[in-house]
Amino acid sequence: MNLFDAALAARENAYAPYSKFKVGAAVRTADGNIYSGCNVENAAYPEGTCAEAGALAAMAVAGGRKVVEVLVIADTEDPIPPCGGCRQKLAEFAAGDVKVTLAGLQGPKAVTTVAALLPGAFSQSHMEGSDV
């Protein structure tokens, strides 16, 4: 399975009874494994979970730690980028030059990088030497 198909399949399982806005995401790790996620809403809106966070959680559960490619998919005319929180989550596991493809149901619409989505990302290096 490729990233597009994994994200598309995940999107179909999104739980979005409030917004009706289904999103899917998939990440590929350095060892070639693909993990996917979908958005999951709840009545305590907006306390749901984003698709990107779901994909990263699935990866972490399986022991993955290094993302080498990302794809996010939604049924929209314009490409949908990750939200701010998910940009930071992606930056935790992906280098700045990691490709992020933004897709619609028919295929990719735009390609960017983690660094372009989140310039100046906060990282572990910012905590070095602190008492944290």
Tab-separated table of N, CA and C in Angstrom:
chain	number	residue	atom	x	y	z
A	1	MET	N	0.846	-1.187	0.000
A	1	MET	CA	0.000	0.000	0.000
A	1	MET	C	0.891	1.250	0.000
A	2	ASN	N	0.491	2.287	-0.738
A	2	ASN	CA	1.253	3.536	-0.749
A	2	ASN	C	0.624	4.547	0.218
A	3	LEU	N	1.287	5.688	0.402
A	3	LEU	CA	0.793	6.687	1.351
A	3	LEU	C	-0.598	7.192	0.983
A	4	PHE	N	-0.823	7.457	-0.304
A	4	PHE	CA	-2.124	7.968	-0.724
A	4	PHE	C	-3.232	6.983	-0.370
A	5	ASP	N	-3.057	5.720	-0.735
A	5	ASP	CA	-4.084	4.716	-0.460
A	5	ASP	C	-4.300	4.530	1.036
A	6	ALA	N	-3.219	4.572	1.811
A	6	ALA	CA	-3.341	4.419	3.265
A	6	ALA	C	-4.105	5.580	3.873
A	7	ALA	N	-3.799	6.793	3.447
A	7	ALA	CA	-4.489	7.978	3.971
A	7	ALA	C	-5.946	8.002	3.521
A	8	LEU	N	-6.200	7.616	2.281
A	8	LEU	CA	-7.564	7.581	1.766
A	8	LEU	C	-8.419	6.575	2.540
A	9	ALA	N	-7.862	5.394	2.801
A	9	ALA	CA	-8.580	4.379	3.566
A	9	ALA	C	-8.835	4.855	5.001
A	10	ALA	N	-7.851	5.501	5.603
A	10	ALA	CA	-8.022	6.013	6.959
A	10	ALA	C	-9.116	7.077	6.997
A	11	ARG	N	-9.127	7.952	5.994
A	11	ARG	CA	-10.125	9.008	5.923
A	11	ARG	C	-11.541	8.430	5.927
A	12	GLU	N	-11.722	7.324	5.259
A	12	GLU	CA	-13.045	6.693	5.205
A	12	GLU	C	-13.540	6.286	6.588
A	13	ASN	N	-12.622	6.039	7.511
A	13	ASN	CA	-12.989	5.633	8.864
A	13	ASN	C	-13.031	6.786	9.853
A	14	ALA	N	-12.862	8.007	9.364
A	14	ALA	CA	-12.899	9.169	10.254
A	14	ALA	C	-14.232	9.225	10.991
A	15	TYR	N	-14.171	9.678	12.219
A	15	TYR	CA	-15.376	9.860	13.024
A	15	TYR	C	-15.600	11.367	13.132
A	16	ALA	N	-16.453	11.896	12.255
A	16	ALA	CA	-16.661	13.338	12.170
A	16	ALA	C	-18.153	13.684	12.139
A	17	PRO	N	-18.907	13.269	13.188
A	17	PRO	CA	-20.350	13.513	13.173
A	17	PRO	C	-20.723	14.987	13.338
A	18	TYR	N	-19.819	15.820	13.821
A	18	TYR	CA	-20.129	17.217	14.084
A	18	TYR	C	-19.741	18.111	12.917
A	19	SER	N	-18.518	18.009	12.472
A	19	SER	CA	-18.051	18.857	11.371
A	19	SER	C	-18.360	18.263	10.003
A	20	LYS	N	-18.511	16.954	9.952
A	20	LYS	CA	-18.681	16.228	8.680
A	20	LYS	C	-17.448	16.386	7.783
A	21	PHE	N	-16.331	16.779	8.359
A	21	PHE	CA	-15.088	17.027	7.621
A	21	PHE	C	-14.098	15.904	7.926
A	22	LYS	N	-14.034	14.943	7.035
A	22	LYS	CA	-13.171	13.779	7.231
A	22	LYS	C	-11.774	14.048	6.683
A	23	VAL	N	-10.771	13.689	7.492
A	23	VAL	CA	-9.372	13.855	7.109
A	23	VAL	C	-8.647	12.541	7.363
A	24	GLY	N	-7.729	12.210	6.478
A	24	GLY	CA	-6.867	11.046	6.653
A	24	GLY	C	-5.415	11.477	6.527
A	25	ALA	N	-4.543	10.752	7.164
A	25	ALA	CA	-3.111	11.039	7.075
A	25	ALA	C	-2.349	9.726	7.116
A	26	ALA	N	-1.185	9.741	6.497
A	26	ALA	CA	-0.304	8.576	6.553
A	26	ALA	C	1.129	9.064	6.619
A	27	VAL	N	1.935	8.335	7.370
A	27	VAL	CA	3.363	8.628	7.469
A	27	VAL	C	4.150	7.372	7.117
A	28	ARG	N	5.283	7.593	6.479
A	28	ARG	CA	6.203	6.489	6.183
A	28	ARG	C	7.424	6.669	7.079
A	29	THR	N	7.859	5.565	7.694
A	29	THR	CA	9.033	5.619	8.553
A	29	THR	C	10.283	5.228	7.779
A	30	ALA	N	11.423	5.423	8.396
A	30	ALA	CA	12.707	5.142	7.749
A	30	ALA	C	12.830	3.686	7.318
A	31	ASP	N	12.153	2.784	8.018
A	31	ASP	CA	12.223	1.363	7.649
A	31	ASP	C	11.179	0.976	6.595
A	32	GLY	N	10.447	1.971	6.066
A	32	GLY	CA	9.487	1.724	4.991
A	32	GLY	C	8.077	1.410	5.439
A	33	ASN	N	7.839	1.298	6.731
A	33	ASN	CA	6.487	1.022	7.216
A	33	ASN	C	5.598	2.257	7.069
A	34	ILE	N	4.321	2.026	6.842
A	34	ILE	CA	3.343	3.103	6.707
A	34	ILE	C	2.328	2.982	7.832
A	35	TYR	N	2.047	4.127	8.468
A	35	TYR	CA	1.059	4.197	9.542
A	35	TYR	C	0.052	5.277	9.178
A	36	SER	N	-1.213	5.016	9.435
A	36	SER	CA	-2.237	5.976	9.053
A	36	SER	C	-3.111	6.346	10.236
A	37	GLY	N	-3.833	7.446	10.066
A	37	GLY	CA	-4.743	7.909	11.095
A	37	GLY	C	-5.864	8.723	10.481
A	38	CYS	N	-6.918	8.911	11.248
A	38	CYS	CA	-8.057	9.731	10.799
A	38	CYS	C	-8.451	10.655	11.939
A	39	ASN	N	-9.198	11.694	11.593
A	39	ASN	CA	-9.670	12.574	12.656
A	39	ASN	C	-10.798	11.882	13.426
A	40	VAL	N	-10.826	12.153	14.729
A	40	VAL	CA	-11.832	11.568	15.616
A	40	VAL	C	-12.383	12.701	16.476
A	41	GLU	N	-13.629	13.068	16.235
A	41	GLU	CA	-14.272	14.143	16.984
A	41	GLU	C	-15.014	13.583	18.189
A	42	ASN	N	-15.443	14.484	19.075
A	42	ASN	CA	-16.319	14.091	20.170
A	42	ASN	C	-17.192	15.271	20.569
A	43	ALA	N	-18.157	15.022	21.416
A	43	ALA	CA	-19.123	16.053	21.792
A	43	ALA	C	-18.478	17.222	22.532
A	44	ALA	N	-17.340	17.016	23.133
A	44	ALA	CA	-16.619	18.108	23.799
A	44	ALA	C	-15.754	18.831	22.769
A	45	TYR	N	-16.392	19.180	21.656
A	45	TYR	CA	-15.731	19.834	20.526
A	45	TYR	C	-14.982	21.062	21.009
A	46	PRO	N	-13.758	21.307	20.716
A	46	PRO	CA	-12.912	20.662	19.717
A	46	PRO	C	-11.895	19.696	20.310
A	47	GLU	N	-12.250	18.946	21.288
A	47	GLU	CA	-11.313	18.038	21.956
A	47	GLU	C	-11.056	16.747	21.186
A	48	GLY	N	-11.226	16.757	19.910
A	48	GLY	CA	-10.973	15.571	19.095
A	48	GLY	C	-9.497	15.378	18.807
A	49	THR	N	-9.221	14.440	17.937
A	49	THR	CA	-7.852	14.117	17.547
A	49	THR	C	-7.726	14.266	16.041
A	50	CYS	N	-6.651	14.897	15.616
A	50	CYS	CA	-6.395	15.082	14.186
A	50	CYS	C	-5.862	13.799	13.558
A	51	ALA	N	-6.026	13.697	12.256
A	51	ALA	CA	-5.553	12.531	11.510
A	51	ALA	C	-4.040	12.356	11.636
A	52	GLU	N	-3.298	13.462	11.551
A	52	GLU	CA	-1.838	13.383	11.647
A	52	GLU	C	-1.408	12.849	13.012
A	53	ALA	N	-2.074	13.320	14.062
A	53	ALA	CA	-1.758	12.837	15.412
A	53	ALA	C	-2.058	11.358	15.537
A	54	GLY	N	-3.146	10.909	14.915
A	54	GLY	CA	-3.486	9.488	14.939
A	54	GLY	C	-2.446	8.636	14.239
A	55	ALA	N	-1.958	9.110	13.100
A	55	ALA	CA	-0.928	8.373	12.362
A	55	ALA	C	0.366	8.308	13.173
A	56	LEU	N	0.732	9.417	13.791
A	56	LEU	CA	1.961	9.427	14.604
A	56	LEU	C	1.808	8.533	15.835
A	57	ALA	N	0.627	8.512	16.425
A	57	ALA	CA	0.404	7.639	17.583
A	57	ALA	C	0.512	6.175	17.176
A	58	ALA	N	-0.077	5.812	16.032
A	58	ALA	CA	0.032	4.430	15.553
A	58	ALA	C	1.488	4.062	15.316
A	59	MET	N	2.247	4.997	14.750
A	59	MET	CA	3.668	4.764	14.519
A	59	MET	C	4.408	4.551	15.845
A	60	ALA	N	4.145	5.404	16.814
A	60	ALA	CA	4.836	5.312	18.103
A	60	ALA	C	4.509	4.004	18.813
A	61	VAL	N	3.239	3.587	18.759
A	61	VAL	CA	2.830	2.318	19.380
A	61	VAL	C	3.630	1.159	18.787
A	62	ALA	N	3.902	1.232	17.491
A	62	ALA	CA	4.643	0.167	16.802
A	62	ALA	C	6.157	0.303	16.980
A	63	GLY	N	6.592	1.347	17.677
A	63	GLY	CA	8.016	1.536	17.923
A	63	GLY	C	8.714	2.443	16.934
A	64	GLY	N	7.980	3.012	15.979
A	64	GLY	CA	8.572	3.921	15.000
A	64	GLY	C	8.922	5.250	15.632
A	65	ARG	N	9.995	5.853	15.141
A	65	ARG	CA	10.432	7.139	15.685
A	65	ARG	C	10.880	8.137	14.630
A	66	LYS	N	11.064	7.709	13.381
A	66	LYS	CA	11.579	8.619	12.360
A	66	LYS	C	10.682	8.609	11.127
A	67	VAL	N	10.014	9.733	10.876
A	67	VAL	CA	9.147	9.888	9.714
A	67	VAL	C	9.983	10.404	8.546
A	68	VAL	N	9.801	9.777	7.376
A	68	VAL	CA	10.539	10.216	6.189
A	68	VAL	C	9.615	10.751	5.089
A	69	GLU	N	8.301	10.612	5.264
A	69	GLU	CA	7.351	11.149	4.295
A	69	GLU	C	5.965	11.208	4.932
A	70	VAL	N	5.184	12.220	4.527
A	70	VAL	CA	3.849	12.450	5.094
A	70	VAL	C	2.876	12.744	3.958
A	71	LEU	N	1.635	12.284	4.105
A	71	LEU	CA	0.561	12.650	3.181
A	71	LEU	C	-0.701	12.913	3.983
A	72	VAL	N	-1.379	14.029	3.685
A	72	VAL	CA	-2.633	14.405	4.337
A	72	VAL	C	-3.683	14.557	3.242
A	73	ILE	N	-4.877	14.001	3.484
A	73	ILE	CA	-5.921	14.013	2.463
A	73	ILE	C	-7.258	14.463	3.039
A	74	ALA	N	-7.977	15.269	2.246
A	74	ALA	CA	-9.331	15.692	2.594
A	74	ALA	C	-10.088	15.944	1.299
A	75	ASP	N	-11.393	15.972	1.397
A	75	ASP	CA	-12.240	16.208	0.236
A	75	ASP	C	-12.479	17.708	0.087
A	76	THR	N	-11.452	18.408	-0.425
A	76	THR	CA	-11.525	19.852	-0.583
A	76	THR	C	-10.923	20.265	-1.920
A	77	GLU	N	-11.302	21.438	-2.369
A	77	GLU	CA	-10.744	21.979	-3.611
A	77	GLU	C	-9.283	22.391	-3.399
A	78	ASP	N	-9.039	23.103	-2.295
A	78	ASP	CA	-7.672	23.527	-1.967
A	78	ASP	C	-7.028	22.501	-1.051
A	79	PRO	N	-5.717	22.319	-1.170
A	79	PRO	CA	-5.034	21.368	-0.289
A	79	PRO	C	-5.159	21.780	1.174
A	80	ILE	N	-5.317	20.793	2.042
A	80	ILE	CA	-5.465	21.045	3.475
A	80	ILE	C	-4.147	20.749	4.189
A	81	PRO	N	-3.512	21.767	4.773
A	81	PRO	CA	-2.278	21.525	5.521
A	81	PRO	C	-2.594	21.086	6.949
A	82	PRO	N	-1.630	20.486	7.620
A	82	PRO	CA	-1.815	20.144	9.031
A	82	PRO	C	-2.051	21.404	9.867
A	83	CYS	N	-2.800	21.268	10.944
A	83	CYS	CA	-2.990	22.389	11.866
A	83	CYS	C	-1.674	22.697	12.574
A	84	GLY	N	-1.622	23.768	13.317
A	84	GLY	CA	-0.395	24.168	14.008
A	84	GLY	C	0.122	23.112	14.968
A	85	GLY	N	-0.775	22.518	15.752
A	85	GLY	CA	-0.355	21.491	16.695
A	85	GLY	C	0.231	20.283	15.994
A	86	CYS	N	-0.372	19.887	14.888
A	86	CYS	CA	0.138	18.726	14.147
A	86	CYS	C	1.450	19.047	13.443
A	87	ARG	N	1.637	20.287	13.056
A	87	ARG	CA	2.925	20.683	12.467
A	87	ARG	C	4.034	20.458	13.494
A	88	GLN	N	3.779	20.841	14.737
A	88	GLN	CA	4.772	20.630	15.797
A	88	GLN	C	4.963	19.140	16.060
A	89	LYS	N	3.878	18.377	16.064
A	89	LYS	CA	3.994	16.934	16.269
A	89	LYS	C	4.814	16.289	15.156
A	90	LEU	N	4.587	16.689	13.911
A	90	LEU	CA	5.377	16.155	12.800
A	90	LEU	C	6.847	16.524	12.958
A	91	ALA	N	7.117	17.760	13.384
A	91	ALA	CA	8.499	18.209	13.552
A	91	ALA	C	9.227	17.411	14.632
A	92	GLU	N	8.495	16.824	15.550
A	92	GLU	CA	9.106	15.995	16.597
A	92	GLU	C	9.715	14.723	16.014
A	93	PHE	N	9.124	14.213	14.940
A	93	PHE	CA	9.546	12.932	14.376
A	93	PHE	C	10.132	13.036	12.969
A	94	ALA	N	10.149	14.222	12.383
A	94	ALA	CA	10.596	14.364	10.995
A	94	ALA	C	11.589	15.508	10.859
A	95	ALA	N	12.594	15.312	10.032
A	95	ALA	CA	13.541	16.380	9.719
A	95	ALA	C	12.829	17.457	8.898
A	96	GLY	N	13.408	18.634	8.868
A	96	GLY	CA	12.806	19.752	8.161
A	96	GLY	C	12.595	19.520	6.678
A	97	ASP	N	13.458	18.698	6.069
A	97	ASP	CA	13.350	18.480	4.623
A	97	ASP	C	12.400	17.348	4.241
A	98	VAL	N	11.712	16.764	5.208
A	98	VAL	CA	10.776	15.675	4.924
A	98	VAL	C	9.612	16.205	4.091
A	99	LYS	N	9.305	15.485	3.022
A	99	LYS	CA	8.235	15.857	2.100
A	99	LYS	C	6.868	15.635	2.733
A	100	VAL	N	5.994	16.646	2.580
A	100	VAL	CA	4.614	16.576	3.041
A	100	VAL	C	3.725	16.824	1.825
A	101	THR	N	2.971	15.807	1.430
A	101	THR	CA	2.067	15.925	0.297
A	101	THR	C	0.667	16.217	0.809
A	102	LEU	N	0.036	17.224	0.229
A	102	LEU	CA	-1.328	17.607	0.572
A	102	LEU	C	-2.204	17.174	-0.590
A	103	ALA	N	-3.193	16.325	-0.310
A	103	ALA	CA	-3.951	15.694	-1.381
A	103	ALA	C	-5.455	15.880	-1.233
A	104	GLY	N	-6.121	15.774	-2.379
A	104	GLY	CA	-7.567	15.678	-2.444
A	104	GLY	C	-7.913	14.235	-2.752
A	105	LEU	N	-9.175	13.939	-2.863
A	105	LEU	CA	-9.588	12.553	-3.097
A	105	LEU	C	-9.085	11.994	-4.422
A	106	GLN	N	-8.814	12.864	-5.377
A	106	GLN	CA	-8.341	12.408	-6.691
A	106	GLN	C	-6.817	12.292	-6.765
A	107	GLY	N	-6.099	12.789	-5.762
A	107	GLY	CA	-4.645	12.685	-5.792
A	107	GLY	C	-3.969	13.906	-5.209
A	108	PRO	N	-2.628	13.925	-5.265
A	108	PRO	CA	-1.845	15.030	-4.705
A	108	PRO	C	-2.182	16.377	-5.351
A	109	LYS	N	-2.183	17.419	-4.525
A	109	LYS	CA	-2.457	18.769	-5.002
A	109	LYS	C	-1.291	19.717	-4.752
A	110	ALA	N	-0.513	19.450	-3.707
A	110	ALA	CA	0.615	20.317	-3.374
A	110	ALA	C	1.645	19.508	-2.597
A	111	VAL	N	2.889	19.922	-2.714
A	111	VAL	CA	3.976	19.283	-1.969
A	111	VAL	C	4.757	20.378	-1.262
A	112	THR	N	5.051	20.147	0.001
A	112	THR	CA	5.822	21.089	0.797
A	112	THR	C	6.757	20.288	1.694
A	113	THR	N	7.328	20.911	2.693
A	113	THR	CA	8.201	20.217	3.650
A	113	THR	C	7.766	20.561	5.069
A	114	VAL	N	8.259	19.778	6.005
A	114	VAL	CA	7.976	20.045	7.412
A	114	VAL	C	8.485	21.436	7.792
A	115	ALA	N	9.694	21.792	7.353
A	115	ALA	CA	10.258	23.104	7.696
A	115	ALA	C	9.457	24.252	7.094
A	116	ALA	N	8.938	24.069	5.893
A	116	ALA	CA	8.131	25.129	5.277
A	116	ALA	C	6.814	25.307	6.024
A	117	LEU	N	6.268	24.208	6.552
A	117	LEU	CA	5.029	24.284	7.325
A	117	LEU	C	5.249	24.888	8.706
A	118	LEU	N	6.440	24.668	9.270
A	118	LEU	CA	6.715	25.142	10.629
A	118	LEU	C	8.134	25.687	10.730
A	119	PRO	N	8.368	26.867	10.180
A	119	PRO	CA	9.707	27.457	10.312
A	119	PRO	C	9.982	27.777	11.779
A	120	GLY	N	11.204	27.558	12.199
A	120	GLY	CA	11.571	27.853	13.584
A	120	GLY	C	10.941	26.914	14.588
A	121	ALA	N	10.715	25.668	14.206
A	121	ALA	CA	10.066	24.693	15.092
A	121	ALA	C	10.797	24.576	16.433
A	122	PHE	N	10.035	24.464	17.497
A	122	PHE	CA	10.590	24.210	18.818
A	122	PHE	C	11.070	22.768	18.858
A	123	SER	N	12.278	22.542	19.378
A	123	SER	CA	12.821	21.186	19.403
A	123	SER	C	13.535	20.906	20.722
A	124	GLN	N	13.950	19.676	20.855
A	124	GLN	CA	14.678	19.259	22.056
A	124	GLN	C	15.938	20.083	22.251
A	125	SER	N	16.546	20.535	21.162
A	125	SER	CA	17.776	21.330	21.283
A	125	SER	C	17.519	22.647	22.033
A	126	HIS	N	16.287	23.135	22.008
A	126	HIS	CA	15.972	24.358	22.738
A	126	HIS	C	15.988	24.139	24.246
A	127	MET	N	15.877	22.890	24.667
A	127	MET	CA	15.854	22.591	26.102
A	127	MET	C	17.210	22.190	26.654
A	128	GLU	N	18.196	22.023	25.785
A	128	GLU	CA	19.521	21.620	26.239
A	128	GLU	C	20.095	22.688	27.162
A	129	GLY	N	20.615	22.243	28.273
A	129	GLY	CA	21.200	23.165	29.235
A	129	GLY	C	20.188	23.766	30.181
A	130	SER	N	18.915	23.476	29.996
A	130	SER	CA	17.909	24.008	30.923
A	130	SER	C	17.732	23.025	32.072
A	131	ASP	N	16.982	23.409	33.039
A	131	ASP	CA	16.721	22.542	34.190
A	131	ASP	C	15.496	21.657	33.970
A	132	VAL	N	14.987	21.590	32.757
A	132	VAL	CA	13.799	20.797	32.457
A	132	VAL	C	14.120	19.331	32.517
